[in-house]
Coordinates of C-alpha atoms in Angstrom, one line a residue:
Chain N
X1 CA 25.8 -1.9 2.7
X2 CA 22.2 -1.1 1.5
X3 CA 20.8 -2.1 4.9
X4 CA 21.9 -0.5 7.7
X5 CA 21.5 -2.4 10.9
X6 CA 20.1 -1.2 14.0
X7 CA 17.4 0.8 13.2
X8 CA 14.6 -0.1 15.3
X9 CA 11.8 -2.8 14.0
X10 CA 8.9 -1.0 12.6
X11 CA 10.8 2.2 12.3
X12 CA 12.4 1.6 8.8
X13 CA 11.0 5.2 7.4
X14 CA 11.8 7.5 10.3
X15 CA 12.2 10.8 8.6
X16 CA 11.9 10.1 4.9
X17 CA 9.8 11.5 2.2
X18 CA 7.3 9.3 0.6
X19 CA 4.8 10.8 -2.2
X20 CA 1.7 8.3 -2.6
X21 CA -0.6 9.0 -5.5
X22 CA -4.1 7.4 -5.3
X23 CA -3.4 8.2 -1.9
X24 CA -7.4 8.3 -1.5
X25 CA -8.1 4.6 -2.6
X26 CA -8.1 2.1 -0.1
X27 CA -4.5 0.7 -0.9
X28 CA -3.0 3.8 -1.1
X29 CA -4.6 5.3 2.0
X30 CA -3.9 2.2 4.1
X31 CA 0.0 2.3 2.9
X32 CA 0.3 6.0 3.9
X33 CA -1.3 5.1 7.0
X34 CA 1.5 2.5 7.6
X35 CA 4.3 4.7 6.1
X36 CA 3.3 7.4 9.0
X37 CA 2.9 4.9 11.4
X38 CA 7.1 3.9 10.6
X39 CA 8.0 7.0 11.1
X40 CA 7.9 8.4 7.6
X41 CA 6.3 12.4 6.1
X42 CA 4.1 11.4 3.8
X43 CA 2.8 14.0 0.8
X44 CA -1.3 12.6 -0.5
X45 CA -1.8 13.0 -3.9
X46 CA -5.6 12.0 -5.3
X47 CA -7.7 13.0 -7.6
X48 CA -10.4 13.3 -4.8
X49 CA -9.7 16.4 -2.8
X50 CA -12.6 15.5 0.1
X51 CA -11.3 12.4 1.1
X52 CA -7.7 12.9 0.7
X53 CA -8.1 16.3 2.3
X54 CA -10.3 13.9 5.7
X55 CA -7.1 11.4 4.9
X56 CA -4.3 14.4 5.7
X57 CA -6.4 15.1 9.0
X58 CA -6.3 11.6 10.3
X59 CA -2.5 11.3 9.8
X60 CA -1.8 14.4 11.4
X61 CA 1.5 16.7 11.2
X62 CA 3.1 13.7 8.9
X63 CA 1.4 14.0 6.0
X64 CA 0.6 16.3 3.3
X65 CA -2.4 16.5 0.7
X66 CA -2.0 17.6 -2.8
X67 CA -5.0 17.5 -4.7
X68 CA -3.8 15.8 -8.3
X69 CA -4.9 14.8 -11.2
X70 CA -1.9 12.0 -12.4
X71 CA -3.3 12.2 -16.3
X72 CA -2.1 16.3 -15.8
X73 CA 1.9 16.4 -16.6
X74 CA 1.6 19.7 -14.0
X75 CA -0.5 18.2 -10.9
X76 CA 2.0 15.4 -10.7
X77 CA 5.0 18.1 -11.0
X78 CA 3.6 20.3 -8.3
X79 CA 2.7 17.1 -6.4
X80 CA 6.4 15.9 -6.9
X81 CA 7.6 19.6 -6.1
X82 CA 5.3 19.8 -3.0
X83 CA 6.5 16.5 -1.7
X84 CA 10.1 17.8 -2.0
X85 CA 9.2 20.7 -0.2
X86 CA 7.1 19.3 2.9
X87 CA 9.2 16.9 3.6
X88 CA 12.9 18.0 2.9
X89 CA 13.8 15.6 -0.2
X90 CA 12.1 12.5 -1.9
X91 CA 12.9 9.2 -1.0
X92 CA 10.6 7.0 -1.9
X93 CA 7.2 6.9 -4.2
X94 CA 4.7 5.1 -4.3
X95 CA 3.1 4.9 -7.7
X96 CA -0.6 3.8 -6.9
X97 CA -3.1 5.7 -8.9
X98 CA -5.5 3.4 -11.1
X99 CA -8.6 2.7 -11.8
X100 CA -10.2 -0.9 -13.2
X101 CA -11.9 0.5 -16.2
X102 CA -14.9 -1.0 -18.1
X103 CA -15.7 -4.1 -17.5
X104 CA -17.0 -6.1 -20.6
X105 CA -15.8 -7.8 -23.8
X106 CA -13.5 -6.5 -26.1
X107 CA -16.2 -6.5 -29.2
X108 CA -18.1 -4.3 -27.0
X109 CA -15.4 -1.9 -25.7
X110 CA -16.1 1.7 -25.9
X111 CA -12.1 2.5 -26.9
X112 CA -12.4 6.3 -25.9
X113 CA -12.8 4.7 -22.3
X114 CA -10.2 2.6 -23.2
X115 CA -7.7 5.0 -23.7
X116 CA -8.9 6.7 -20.4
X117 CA -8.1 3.4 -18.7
X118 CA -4.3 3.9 -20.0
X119 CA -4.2 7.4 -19.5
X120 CA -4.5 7.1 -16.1
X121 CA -2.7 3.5 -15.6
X122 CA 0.2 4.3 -17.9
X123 CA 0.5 7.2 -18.8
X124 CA -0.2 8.6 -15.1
X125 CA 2.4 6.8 -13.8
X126 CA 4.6 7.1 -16.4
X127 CA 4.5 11.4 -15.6
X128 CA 5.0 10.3 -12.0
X129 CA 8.4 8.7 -12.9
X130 CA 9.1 11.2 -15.3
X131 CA 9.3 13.7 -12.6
X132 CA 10.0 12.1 -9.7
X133 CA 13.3 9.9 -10.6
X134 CA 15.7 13.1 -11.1
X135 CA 14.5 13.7 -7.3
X136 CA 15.6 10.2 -6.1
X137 CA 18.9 10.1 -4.8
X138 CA 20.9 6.4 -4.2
X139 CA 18.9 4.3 -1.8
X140 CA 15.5 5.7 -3.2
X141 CA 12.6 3.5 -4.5
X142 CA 9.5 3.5 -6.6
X143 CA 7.0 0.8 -5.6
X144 CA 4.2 0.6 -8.4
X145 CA 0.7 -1.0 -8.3
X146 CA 1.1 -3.7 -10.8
X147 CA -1.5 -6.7 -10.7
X148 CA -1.4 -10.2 -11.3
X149 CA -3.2 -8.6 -14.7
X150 CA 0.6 -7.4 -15.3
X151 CA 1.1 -11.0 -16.4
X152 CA -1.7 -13.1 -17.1
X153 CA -4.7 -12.2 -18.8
X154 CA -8.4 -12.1 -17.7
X155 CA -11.9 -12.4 -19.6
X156 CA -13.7 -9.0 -19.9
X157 CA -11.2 -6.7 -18.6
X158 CA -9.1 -5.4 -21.5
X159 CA -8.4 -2.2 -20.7
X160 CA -7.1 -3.0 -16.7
X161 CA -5.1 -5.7 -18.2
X162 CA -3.3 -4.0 -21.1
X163 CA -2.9 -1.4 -18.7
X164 CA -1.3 -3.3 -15.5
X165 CA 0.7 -5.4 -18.6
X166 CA 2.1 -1.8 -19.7
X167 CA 3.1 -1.1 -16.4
X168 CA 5.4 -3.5 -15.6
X169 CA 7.0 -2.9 -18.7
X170 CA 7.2 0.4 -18.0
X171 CA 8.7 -0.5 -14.1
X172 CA 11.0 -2.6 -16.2
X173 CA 12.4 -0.1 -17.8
X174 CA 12.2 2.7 -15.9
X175 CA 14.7 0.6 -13.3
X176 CA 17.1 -0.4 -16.1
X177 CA 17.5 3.5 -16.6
X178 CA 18.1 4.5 -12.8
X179 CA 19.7 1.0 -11.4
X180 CA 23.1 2.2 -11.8
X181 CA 22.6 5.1 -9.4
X182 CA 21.1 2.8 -6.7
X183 CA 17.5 4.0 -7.0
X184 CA 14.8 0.9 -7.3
X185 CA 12.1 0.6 -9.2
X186 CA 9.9 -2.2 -8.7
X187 CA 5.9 -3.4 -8.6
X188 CA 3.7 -5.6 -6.7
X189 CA 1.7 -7.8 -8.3
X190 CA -1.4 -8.5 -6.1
X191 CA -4.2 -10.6 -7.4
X192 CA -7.4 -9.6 -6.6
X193 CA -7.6 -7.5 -3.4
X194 CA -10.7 -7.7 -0.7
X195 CA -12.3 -4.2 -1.1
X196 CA -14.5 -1.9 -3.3
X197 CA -12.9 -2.2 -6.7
X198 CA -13.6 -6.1 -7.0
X199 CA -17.1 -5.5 -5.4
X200 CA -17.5 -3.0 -8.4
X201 CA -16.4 -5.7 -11.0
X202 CA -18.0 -8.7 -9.8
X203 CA -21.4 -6.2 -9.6
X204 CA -21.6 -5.6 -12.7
X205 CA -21.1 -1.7 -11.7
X206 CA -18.1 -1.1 -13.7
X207 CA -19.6 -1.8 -17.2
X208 CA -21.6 -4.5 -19.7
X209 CA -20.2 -7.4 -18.0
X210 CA -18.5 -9.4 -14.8
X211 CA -15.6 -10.8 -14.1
X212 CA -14.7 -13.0 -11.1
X213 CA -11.5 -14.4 -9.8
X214 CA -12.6 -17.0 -7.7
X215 CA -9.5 -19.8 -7.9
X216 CA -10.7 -22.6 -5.0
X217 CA -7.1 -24.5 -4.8
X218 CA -5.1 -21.3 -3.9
X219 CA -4.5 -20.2 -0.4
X220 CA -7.2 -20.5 1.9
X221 CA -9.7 -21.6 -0.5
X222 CA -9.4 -18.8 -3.5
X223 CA -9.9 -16.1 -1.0
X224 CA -8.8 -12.6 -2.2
X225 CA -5.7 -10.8 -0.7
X226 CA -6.2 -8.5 2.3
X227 CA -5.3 -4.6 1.6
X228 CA -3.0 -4.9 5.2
X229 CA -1.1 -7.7 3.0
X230 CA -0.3 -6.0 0.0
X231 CA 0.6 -3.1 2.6
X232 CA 3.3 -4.9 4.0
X233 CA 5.1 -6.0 0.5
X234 CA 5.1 -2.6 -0.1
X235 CA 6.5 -1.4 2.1
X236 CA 9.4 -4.3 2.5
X237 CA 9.6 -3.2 -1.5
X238 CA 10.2 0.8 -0.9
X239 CA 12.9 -0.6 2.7
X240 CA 16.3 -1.3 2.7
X241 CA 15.5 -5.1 3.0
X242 CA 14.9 -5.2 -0.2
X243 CA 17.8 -3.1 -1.0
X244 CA 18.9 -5.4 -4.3
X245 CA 15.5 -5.8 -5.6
X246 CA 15.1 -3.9 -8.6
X247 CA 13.3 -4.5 -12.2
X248 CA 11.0 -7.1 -10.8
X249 CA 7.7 -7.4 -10.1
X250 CA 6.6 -9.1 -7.0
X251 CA 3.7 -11.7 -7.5
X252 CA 1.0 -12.0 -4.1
X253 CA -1.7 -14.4 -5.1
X254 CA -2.4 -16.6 -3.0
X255 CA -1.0 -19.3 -5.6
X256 CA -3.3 -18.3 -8.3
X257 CA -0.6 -18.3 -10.9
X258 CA 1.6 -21.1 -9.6
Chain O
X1 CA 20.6 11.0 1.1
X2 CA 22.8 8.3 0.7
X3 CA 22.2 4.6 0.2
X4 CA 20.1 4.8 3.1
X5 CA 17.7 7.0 1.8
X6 CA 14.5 4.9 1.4
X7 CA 16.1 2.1 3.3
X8 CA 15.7 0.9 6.9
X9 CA 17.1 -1.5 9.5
X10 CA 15.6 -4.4 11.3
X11 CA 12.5 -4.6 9.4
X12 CA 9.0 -5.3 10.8
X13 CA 8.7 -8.8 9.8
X14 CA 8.3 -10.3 13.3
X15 CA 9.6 -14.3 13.2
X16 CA 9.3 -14.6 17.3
X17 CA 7.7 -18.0 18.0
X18 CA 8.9 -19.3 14.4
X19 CA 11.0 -22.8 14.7
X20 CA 13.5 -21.9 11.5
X21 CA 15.3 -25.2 9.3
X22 CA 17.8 -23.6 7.6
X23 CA 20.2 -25.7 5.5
X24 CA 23.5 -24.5 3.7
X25 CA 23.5 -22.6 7.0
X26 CA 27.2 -22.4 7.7
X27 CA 28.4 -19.9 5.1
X28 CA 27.1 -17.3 2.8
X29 CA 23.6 -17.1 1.9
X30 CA 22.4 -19.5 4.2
X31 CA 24.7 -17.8 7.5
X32 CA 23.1 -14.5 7.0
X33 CA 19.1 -16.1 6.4
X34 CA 20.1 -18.1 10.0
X35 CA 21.4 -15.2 11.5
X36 CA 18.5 -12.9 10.1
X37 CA 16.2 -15.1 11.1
X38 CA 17.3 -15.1 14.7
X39 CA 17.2 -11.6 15.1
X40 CA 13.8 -11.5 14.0
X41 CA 12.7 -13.2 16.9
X42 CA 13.0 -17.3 15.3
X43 CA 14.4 -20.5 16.9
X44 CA 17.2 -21.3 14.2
X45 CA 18.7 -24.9 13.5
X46 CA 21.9 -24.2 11.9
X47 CA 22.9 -27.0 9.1
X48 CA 25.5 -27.1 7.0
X49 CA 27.7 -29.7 5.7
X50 CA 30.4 -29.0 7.8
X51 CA 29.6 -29.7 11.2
X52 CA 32.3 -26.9 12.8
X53 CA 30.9 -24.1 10.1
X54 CA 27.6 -24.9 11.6
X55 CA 28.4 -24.9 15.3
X56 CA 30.1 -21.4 14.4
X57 CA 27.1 -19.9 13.5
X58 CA 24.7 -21.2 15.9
X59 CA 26.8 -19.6 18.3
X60 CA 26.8 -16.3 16.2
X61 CA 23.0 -16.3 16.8
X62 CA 23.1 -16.6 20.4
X63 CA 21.9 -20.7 19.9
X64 CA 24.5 -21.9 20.0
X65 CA 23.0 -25.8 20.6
X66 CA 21.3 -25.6 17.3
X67 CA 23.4 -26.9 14.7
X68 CA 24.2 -30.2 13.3
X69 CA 25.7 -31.5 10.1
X70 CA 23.5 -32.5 6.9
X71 CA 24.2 -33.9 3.7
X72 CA 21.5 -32.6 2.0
X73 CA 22.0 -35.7 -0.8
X74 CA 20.9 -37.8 1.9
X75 CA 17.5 -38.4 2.0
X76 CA 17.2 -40.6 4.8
X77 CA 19.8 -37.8 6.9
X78 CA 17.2 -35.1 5.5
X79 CA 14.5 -37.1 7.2
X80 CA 16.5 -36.9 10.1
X81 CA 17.3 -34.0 10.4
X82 CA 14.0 -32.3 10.3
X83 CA 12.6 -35.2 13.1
X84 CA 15.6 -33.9 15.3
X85 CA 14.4 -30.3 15.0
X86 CA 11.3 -31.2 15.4
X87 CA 12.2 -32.7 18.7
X88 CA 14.5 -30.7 19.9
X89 CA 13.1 -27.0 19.0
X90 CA 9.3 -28.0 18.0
X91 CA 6.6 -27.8 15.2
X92 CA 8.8 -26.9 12.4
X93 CA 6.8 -23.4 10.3
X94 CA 9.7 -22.3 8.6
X95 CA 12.7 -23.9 6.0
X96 CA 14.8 -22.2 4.0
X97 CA 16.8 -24.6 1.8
X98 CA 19.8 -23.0 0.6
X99 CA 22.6 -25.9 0.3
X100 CA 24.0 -26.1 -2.8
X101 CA 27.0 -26.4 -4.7
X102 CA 28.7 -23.9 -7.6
X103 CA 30.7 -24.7 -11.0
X104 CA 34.3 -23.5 -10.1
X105 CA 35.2 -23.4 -13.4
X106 CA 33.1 -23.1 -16.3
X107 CA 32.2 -25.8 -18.7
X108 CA 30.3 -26.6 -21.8
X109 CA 27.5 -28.6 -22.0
X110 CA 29.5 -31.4 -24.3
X111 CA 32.0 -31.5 -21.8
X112 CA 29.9 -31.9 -18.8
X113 CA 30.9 -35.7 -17.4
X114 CA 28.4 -37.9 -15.6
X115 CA 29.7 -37.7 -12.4
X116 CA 30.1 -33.6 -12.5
X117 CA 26.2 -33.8 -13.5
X118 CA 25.3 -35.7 -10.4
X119 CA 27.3 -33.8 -7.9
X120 CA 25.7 -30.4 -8.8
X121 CA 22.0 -32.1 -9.1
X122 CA 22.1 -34.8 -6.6
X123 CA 22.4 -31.4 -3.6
X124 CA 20.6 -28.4 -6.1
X125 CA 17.5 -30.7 -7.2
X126 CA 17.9 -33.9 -5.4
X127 CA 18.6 -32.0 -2.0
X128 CA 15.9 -29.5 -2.1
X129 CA 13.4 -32.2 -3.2
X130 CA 14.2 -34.2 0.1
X131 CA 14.2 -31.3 2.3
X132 CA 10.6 -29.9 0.9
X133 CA 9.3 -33.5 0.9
X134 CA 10.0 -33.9 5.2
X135 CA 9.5 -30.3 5.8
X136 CA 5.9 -30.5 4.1
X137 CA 5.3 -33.8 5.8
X138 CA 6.0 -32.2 9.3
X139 CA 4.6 -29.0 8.5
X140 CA 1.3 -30.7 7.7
X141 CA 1.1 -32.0 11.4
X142 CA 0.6 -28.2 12.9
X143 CA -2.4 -26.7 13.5
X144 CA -3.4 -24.0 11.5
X145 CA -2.8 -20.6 12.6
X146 CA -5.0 -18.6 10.9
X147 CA -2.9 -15.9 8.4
X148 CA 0.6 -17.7 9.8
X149 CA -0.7 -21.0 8.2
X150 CA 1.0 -24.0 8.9
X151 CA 4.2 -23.2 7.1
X152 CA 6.7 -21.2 5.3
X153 CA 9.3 -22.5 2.9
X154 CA 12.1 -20.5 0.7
X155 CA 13.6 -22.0 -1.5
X156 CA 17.1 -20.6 -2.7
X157 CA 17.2 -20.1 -6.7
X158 CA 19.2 -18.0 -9.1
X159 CA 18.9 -15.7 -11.5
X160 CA 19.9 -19.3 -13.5
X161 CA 16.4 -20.7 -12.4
X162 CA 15.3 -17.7 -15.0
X163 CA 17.6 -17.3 -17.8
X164 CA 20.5 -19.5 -18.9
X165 CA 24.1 -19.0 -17.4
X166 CA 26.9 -20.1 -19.7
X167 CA 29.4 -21.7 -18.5
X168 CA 27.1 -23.6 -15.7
X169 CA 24.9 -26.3 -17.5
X170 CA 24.5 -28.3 -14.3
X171 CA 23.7 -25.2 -12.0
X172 CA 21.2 -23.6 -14.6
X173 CA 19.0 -26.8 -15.1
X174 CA 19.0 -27.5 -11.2
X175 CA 18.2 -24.3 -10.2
X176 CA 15.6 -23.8 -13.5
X177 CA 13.8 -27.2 -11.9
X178 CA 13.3 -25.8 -8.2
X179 CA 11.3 -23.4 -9.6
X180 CA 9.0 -26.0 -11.0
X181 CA 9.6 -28.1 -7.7
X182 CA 8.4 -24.8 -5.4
X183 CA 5.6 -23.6 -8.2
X184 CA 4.2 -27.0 -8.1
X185 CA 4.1 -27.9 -4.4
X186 CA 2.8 -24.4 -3.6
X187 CA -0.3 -25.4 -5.7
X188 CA -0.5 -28.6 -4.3
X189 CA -0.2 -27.2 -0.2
X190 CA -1.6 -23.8 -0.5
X191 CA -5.2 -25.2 0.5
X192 CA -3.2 -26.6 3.2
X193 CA -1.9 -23.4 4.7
X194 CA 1.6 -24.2 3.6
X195 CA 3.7 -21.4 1.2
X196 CA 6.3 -22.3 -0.6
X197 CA 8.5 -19.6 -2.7
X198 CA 11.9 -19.1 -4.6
X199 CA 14.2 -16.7 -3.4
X200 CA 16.1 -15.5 -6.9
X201 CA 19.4 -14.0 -6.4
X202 CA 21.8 -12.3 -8.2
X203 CA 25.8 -12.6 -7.7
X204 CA 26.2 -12.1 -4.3
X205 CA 29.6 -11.5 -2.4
X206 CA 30.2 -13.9 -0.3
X207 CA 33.8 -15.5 1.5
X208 CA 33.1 -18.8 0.1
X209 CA 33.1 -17.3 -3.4
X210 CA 36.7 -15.4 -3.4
X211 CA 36.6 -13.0 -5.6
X212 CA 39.6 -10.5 -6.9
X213 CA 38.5 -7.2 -7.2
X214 CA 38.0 -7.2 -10.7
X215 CA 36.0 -10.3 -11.0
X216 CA 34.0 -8.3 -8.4
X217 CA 33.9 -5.4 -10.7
X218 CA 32.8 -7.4 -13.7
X219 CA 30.4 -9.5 -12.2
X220 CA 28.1 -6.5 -10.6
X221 CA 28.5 -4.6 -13.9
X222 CA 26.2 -7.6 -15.3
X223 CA 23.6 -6.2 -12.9
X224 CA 22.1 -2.9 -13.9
X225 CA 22.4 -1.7 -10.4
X226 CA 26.4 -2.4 -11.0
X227 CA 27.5 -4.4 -7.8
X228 CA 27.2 -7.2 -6.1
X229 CA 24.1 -8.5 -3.8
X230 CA 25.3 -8.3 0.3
X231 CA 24.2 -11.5 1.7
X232 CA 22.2 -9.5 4.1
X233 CA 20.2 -8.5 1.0
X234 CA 19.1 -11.8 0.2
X235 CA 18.5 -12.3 3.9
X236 CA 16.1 -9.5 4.1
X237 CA 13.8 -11.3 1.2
X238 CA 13.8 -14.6 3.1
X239 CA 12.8 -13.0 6.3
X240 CA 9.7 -11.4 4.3
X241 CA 8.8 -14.4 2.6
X242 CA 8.8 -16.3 5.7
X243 CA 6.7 -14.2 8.2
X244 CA 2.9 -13.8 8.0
X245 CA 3.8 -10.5 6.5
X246 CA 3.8 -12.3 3.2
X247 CA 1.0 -14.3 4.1
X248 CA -1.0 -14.1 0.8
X249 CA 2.5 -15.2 -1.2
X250 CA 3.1 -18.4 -2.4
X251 CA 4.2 -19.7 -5.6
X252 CA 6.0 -17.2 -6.8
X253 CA 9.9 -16.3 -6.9
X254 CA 11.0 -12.9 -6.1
X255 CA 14.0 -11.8 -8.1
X256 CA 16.7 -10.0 -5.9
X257 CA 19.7 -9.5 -8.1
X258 CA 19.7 -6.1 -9.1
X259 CA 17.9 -6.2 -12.3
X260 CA 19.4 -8.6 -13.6
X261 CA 16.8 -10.2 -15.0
X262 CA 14.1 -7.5 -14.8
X263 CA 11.1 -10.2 -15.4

């Protein structure tokens, strides 16, 4: 049985090993907040050193910073090594490094900061799997940062949604390779999330042009998702409840898509 | 580690406060989503078309006055049924409908009879239609309650509401439709506070669904994680998609089978 009764509620990671990479953003800080706060040890892994370093203080004795830079094959071994080390083992990832890219049309896309876009999205995660799988034994679970850019498309960001497309091809795959040892690999999907990424998109501040996401008949009026929201499917993604859910990527939009 | 490793117990998904509809409730699935529920803090009403199966499991989850038989075919006993909970156990915020019926054998599409089409579509389609329409009717008389909404409905798929399962004609095209039927009233409720998603399962082992060993065998080795779904696994999914922890989801289906489908 994949979920073991009895374990007290709120307490589903007492003891296990989570790794967290863009552990600095406001996602991934907020789910290693809630990964400590359930019990779990907890190794940081951002490419910003000051704030991941400020993170590792808040959290206390439960978490771990490792200064990494997920587009360098040997940060994210070290990071995946250092995880294993702080915390006994590796049970669980979460695969949350990413940035949105330039913002503009495609005939005006500067394609070297393309690339950077899927260096980062893709092929980031991509070395975070490639070393982090052999260390997940049955029961384990990769939770990536997917997007509802994983599956529908969206004028003026290119790069982000190529990106967020590749990765759920890549979580696709990735799963069908480690299913059959009972290790998950899944995504969420969020649409757009309340906080300093969108503000940066819908500011022009992330390149030539805008992009909004406003969608008045979804839930409460077209409002964006909270960051404690897409906290909580994550972490119901990396627990035993969802124990059978592999392959899949898990849509939180409000209705945007339906 | 074992299994265990990344895995946990109860969950946090408090449901305390929650008046639960569950339907298809005496067996299987639908058992464990009652009994999950319940645990999590809900007020249950146990349905199921057998009246003695529910009773049984209203007592499993310690409510044990919370049961009555349901056709789900029925409209006007769907109607019904949902007043009565209503009444008895208050504002209804949370349905699971999870009645439905299987293909024992398998068939072909040319030999698919009449009446074999309307048995499996007048409770897959037909009884999932009547529950949504009386739970959205009743749900729309709560007050709003702020990230909790008004309401939460699961609906129970397949991995046949994705891709097509030979052999099952009947099953595939019922359980392909409630995925229309749940995207389509999400779009039209969400505004209204209401969610409605599909649960998408795998194979799951269940007592109604004997099984020899190597039918088990063969079955889970069409999932890339090579077993079977626990009914408590499909449980756990419900329970998320019904608490406010999944407040932002609606719309959407959430696979649970395995990787059977990986989409």
């Amino acid at each position: 049985m994949a979920v073991p009764a009895g374990r007290a509620s709120g307490q589903r990671f007492t003891g296990l090993s989570i790794l967290v990479t863009g552990a600095a953003g406001e996602i991934g800080s907020a789910v290693a907040g809630a990964l400590v706060a359930e019990g779990a040890r907890v190794t940081l892994a951002d490419l910003d050193a000051t704030v991941l370093t400020q993170l590792a203080d808040e959290l206390g004795s439960a978490a771990h910073a490792v200064p990494t830079d997920v587009t360098v094959e040997e940060d994210v071994e070290r990071a995946v090594a250092e995880a294993v080390a702080f915390a006994g083992g590796l049970h669980g990832v979460f695969n949350n490094a990413g940035i949105e890219g330039p913002v503009g049309p495609i005939t005006e896309l500067d394609l070297d900061r393309f690339a950077q876009v899927l260096r980062i999205n893709v092929l980031g995660a991509a070395a975070v799997l490639k070393h982090s799988l052999p260390r997940l034994d049955a029961g384990g679970a990769v939770v990536q940062t997917g997007s509802t850019a994983s599956v529908a498309g969206s004028a003026h960001m290119a790069p982000y949604v190529a990106s967020k497309h590749a990765l759920l091809g890549l979580t696709r795959v990735a799963s069908r390779e480690v299913a059959a040892r009972g290790v998950r690999v899944t995504a969420v999907l969020p649409g757009p999330v309340h906080g300093r990424m969108m503000q940066r998109i819908e500011s022009g501040r992330s390149g030539s042009g805008t992009a909004t996401a406003t969608t008045p008949t979804a839930l409460d009026g077209g409002r964006y998702a909270t960051v404690a929201e897409v906290v909580s499917a994550v972490l119901f993604l990396l627990s035993g409840e969802a124990g059978f859910v592999a392959g899949t990527g898990l849509l939180m939009d409000g209705g945007r898509l339906a | 580690m074992t299994r265990t490793s990344a895995a946990g117990g109860g969950g946090s998904a408090s449901l305390a406060g929650e008046v639960a509809f569950v339907t298809g409730a005496g067996s299987g699935i639908g058992r464990s989503c009652a009994v999950a529920l319940a645990a999590r803090g809900a007020t249950v009403m146990v349905t199921d078309i057998s009246e003695a199966a529910a009773r049984e499991v209203a007592a499993v989850t310690g409510q044990p006055d919370n049961f009555r038989r349901l056709d789900v075919s029925d409209p006007r006993g769907v109607e019904a049924a949902v007043a009565d909970t209503v009444d008895r156990l208050g504002p209804l915020t949370v349905a699971v409908n999870n009645a439905g019926v299987g293909v024992p054998t398998p068939y072909r599409t040319a030999e698919v009879s009449d009446e074999e089409w309307r048995r499996v579509l007048s409770v897959n389609l037909d009884g999932v239609f009547h529950c949504v329409r009386a739970e959205v009717e009743a749900m729309l008389r709560n007050p709003e309650r702020g990230r909790r909404g008004r309401g939460s409905i699961v609906n129970m798929g397949s991995v046949g509401s994705l891709v097509g399962l030979a052999g099952a004609v009947t099953y595939t095209s019922a359980k392909h439709a409630v995925l229309g039927l749940t995207k389509a009233t999400a779009a039209e409720y969400a505004r209204d506070g209401i969610r409605v998603n599909l649960v998408t399962p795998g194979y799951v082992d269940t007592a109604i669904s004997p099984r020899t060993d190597e039918e088990k065998a063969a079955l889970g080795a069409r999932h890339p994680m090579g077993r079977l779904a626990a009914p408590e696994e499909i449980a756990g999914a419900v329970c998320f998609l019904a608490s406010a922890d999944a407040s932002f989801v609606t719309g959407a289906h959430y696979s649970v089978d395995g990787g059977f489908t990986s989409v």
